Amino acid sequence: METTTGAGAPTTAGPGAAERIAATALRPARTVVRWGVRHGLASVFLERSARSGDPVGRLLRNPAVRDHPYEVHEELRARGPLVGSSLGLVTTSHAVASEILRSDRFGVGWDRGAAPRLIRWALRFGDELDATGVAEPPSMLVVDPPDHTRFRRLVSRAFTPRATAAFEPVVQRTADALLDALEMRRGTVDLVETYAAQLPVLVIADLLGVPAARREDFLRWGAAAAATLDPGLPFRRYVAAERALRAMHAFLREHFERLRREPADDLVSRLVGLPDEEALTERELHATVMLLLGAGFETTVNLLGNGVVLLDTHRDQWEALAADPSGWDGAVEEVLRHDSPVQITGRTAKADGEVAGREVRAGTRVTVLLGAANRDPEVFDDPTRFDVARGNARDHVAFSAGIHYCVGAGLARLEGVVGLRTLAERFPGLRVSGRPVRRDLQTLRGFEHLPVALR
Ligand code: HEM
């Protein structure tokens, strides 16, 4: 019953009472089926392969490895640039990652029509807009052209270099205000909670025209929903993620209605008010805005947190940057390279072909370890060394490559530079003062808690 929406046009025909009751009664069964097809099968598989010692299984399953993935990356690298694993093929090579990410022989989508009948039934039965996350179609992250091109064109205007540069005063003002509040507190604080998470969520809220007052809700929902990027999520965490997704979709629905009535000068108002020939369906609109909102803060928080920890353990470099702030651009690139906020992505071969001298058949999944490619000794000298003055740090693939290259890369860099530079200016004596706690995630890499002493 979904219809394309123009400004002010009705969106979906509401279900009748009987349909609503049936949908509610079926909800728990649909949640179980959804989890089973999206995570349950992968979870059994990964568990088994982790037990058998498979490096990818261990990487995705073992919490100790999650905190220190780089040793497993080196184990894989020693086997070759593109190697078989429990999840299909996997690459740690910068050259192979770049080739695959840029190649039109690989895509992010997969042919659902070719799946076994039971899977197709499960996908259909479990399909529900309000339970759909950013790693599922029609999120642009996981759709191929021509849909990808259509979604990307609609949002990229808001992220041109010029549009991003015009955003610098907002980022600076936001950082200043957050640090003013910390100035009053001094002592020991959790820097993720008070700063690293707050800056990106406030900036993206401003850019998308969503109310900053809801930021604690966004952060809570985002933290739970981010787990859906990881394969093989346990049932309990999936249920928590789904609850967060439902709350987010409900918020977005109201927000779109408000903007249809009272459009403002922001990206989301433009998206809900597109002329009929360009208009997004309700589902596409939800997917696009949810991705922008989530990607806008769930990743940059990790850049800021990882940066503070790396510079705390390389104190001389923090002090050099405090003395000469012109080095911050390079420092942010080196943080992105050395401890990449998005560690993993993947592609599926659309046609038979050869990569790195290896036959890759259509339908083969290739896991691309971005964090490992960014430590490839073929590209980066002495790659485990953290060096903010490294000449080619910017050659990293932390923002991916090819048609899915991060739309928000410029904004993330701006937030990284302004966020870290301003922190160092205001608190040059800042030190990590307790044990930082990593987020319990594999695809995203960052800290959940980061105790610091403000000085
Ligand atoms: C340090 C911060 C960030 C990192 C490391 C990062 C990383 C990435 C990566 C690796 C991808 C592509 C994944 C793939 O190829 O499969 C991506 C895509 C994307 N990012 Fe970011 N991102 C960051 C910040 C942002 C921000 C601030 C936004 C703002 C809205 C954003 C919006 C997006 C969107 C919309 C996509 C999908 C692009 C597409 O599929 O065409 N990201 N990001």
Coordinates of C-alpha atoms and ligand atoms in Angstrom, one line a residue, residues 140-141 148 152 159 204 291-292 295-296 299-300 303 336 341-342 345 347 370 398-400 403-404 406-408 412, ligand 1:
M140 CA 22.0 3.4 -0.1
L141 CA 24.8 1.6 1.7
H148 CA 22.1 3.8 -5.4
R152 CA 23.2 9.4 -3.6
F159 CA 28.0 17.4 1.4
I204 CA 24.3 16.1 12.2
L291 CA 21.4 6.3 7.4
L292 CA 22.4 9.9 7.3
A295 CA 26.3 7.4 10.0
G296 CA 26.6 11.0 11.0
T299 CA 31.3 6.8 13.2
T300 CA 32.7 10.2 14.1
L303 CA 37.4 9.0 15.3
L336 CA 41.7 7.2 10.6
P341 CA 36.4 3.7 12.9
V342 CA 34.8 1.4 10.3
T345 CA 32.8 -3.9 4.8
R347 CA 31.1 -6.9 -1.6
L370 CA 39.5 -1.8 5.9
A398 CA 38.9 4.4 6.1
F399 CA 36.1 6.1 4.1
S400 CA 36.0 3.2 1.6
I403 CA 30.7 4.6 -5.6
H404 CA 30.0 4.1 -1.9
C406 CA 31.6 8.0 2.4
V407 CA 29.3 10.9 1.6
G408 CA 30.1 12.5 4.9
A412 CA 33.9 13.8 9.4
Ligands
HEM1 C1 35.0 9.2 10.9 C2 33.8 9.2 10.4 C3 33.3 8.3 9.3 C4 33.8 7.2 8.8 C5 35.1 6.4 9.2 C6 32.9 6.7 7.8 C7 33.1 5.6 7.0 C8 32.3 5.2 6.0 C9 32.5 4.1 5.1 C10 33.7 3.1 5.2 C11 31.5 4.0 4.2 C12 31.3 3.0 3.0 C13 31.1 1.6 3.4 C14 31.2 0.7 2.2 O1 31.9 1.0 1.2 O2 30.6 -0.4 2.2 C15 30.6 5.1 4.5 C16 29.5 5.4 3.8 C17 28.6 6.4 4.1 N1 28.8 7.4 5.1 FE1 30.4 7.6 6.3 N2 31.9 7.6 7.7 C18 32.1 8.6 8.6 C19 31.3 9.7 8.8 C20 30.1 10.0 8.1 C21 29.3 11.2 8.3 C22 29.6 12.3 9.3 C23 28.3 11.0 7.5 C24 27.2 12.1 7.4 C25 26.0 12.0 7.1 C26 28.4 9.8 6.8 C27 27.5 9.3 5.9 C28 27.7 8.2 5.1 C29 26.7 7.7 4.1 C30 25.4 8.3 3.8 C31 27.3 6.6 3.5 C32 26.7 5.7 2.4 C33 27.4 6.1 1.1 C34 27.0 5.2 -0.1 O3 26.6 4.1 0.1 O4 27.1 5.7 -1.2 N3 29.5 9.2 7.2 N4 31.1 5.8 5.5

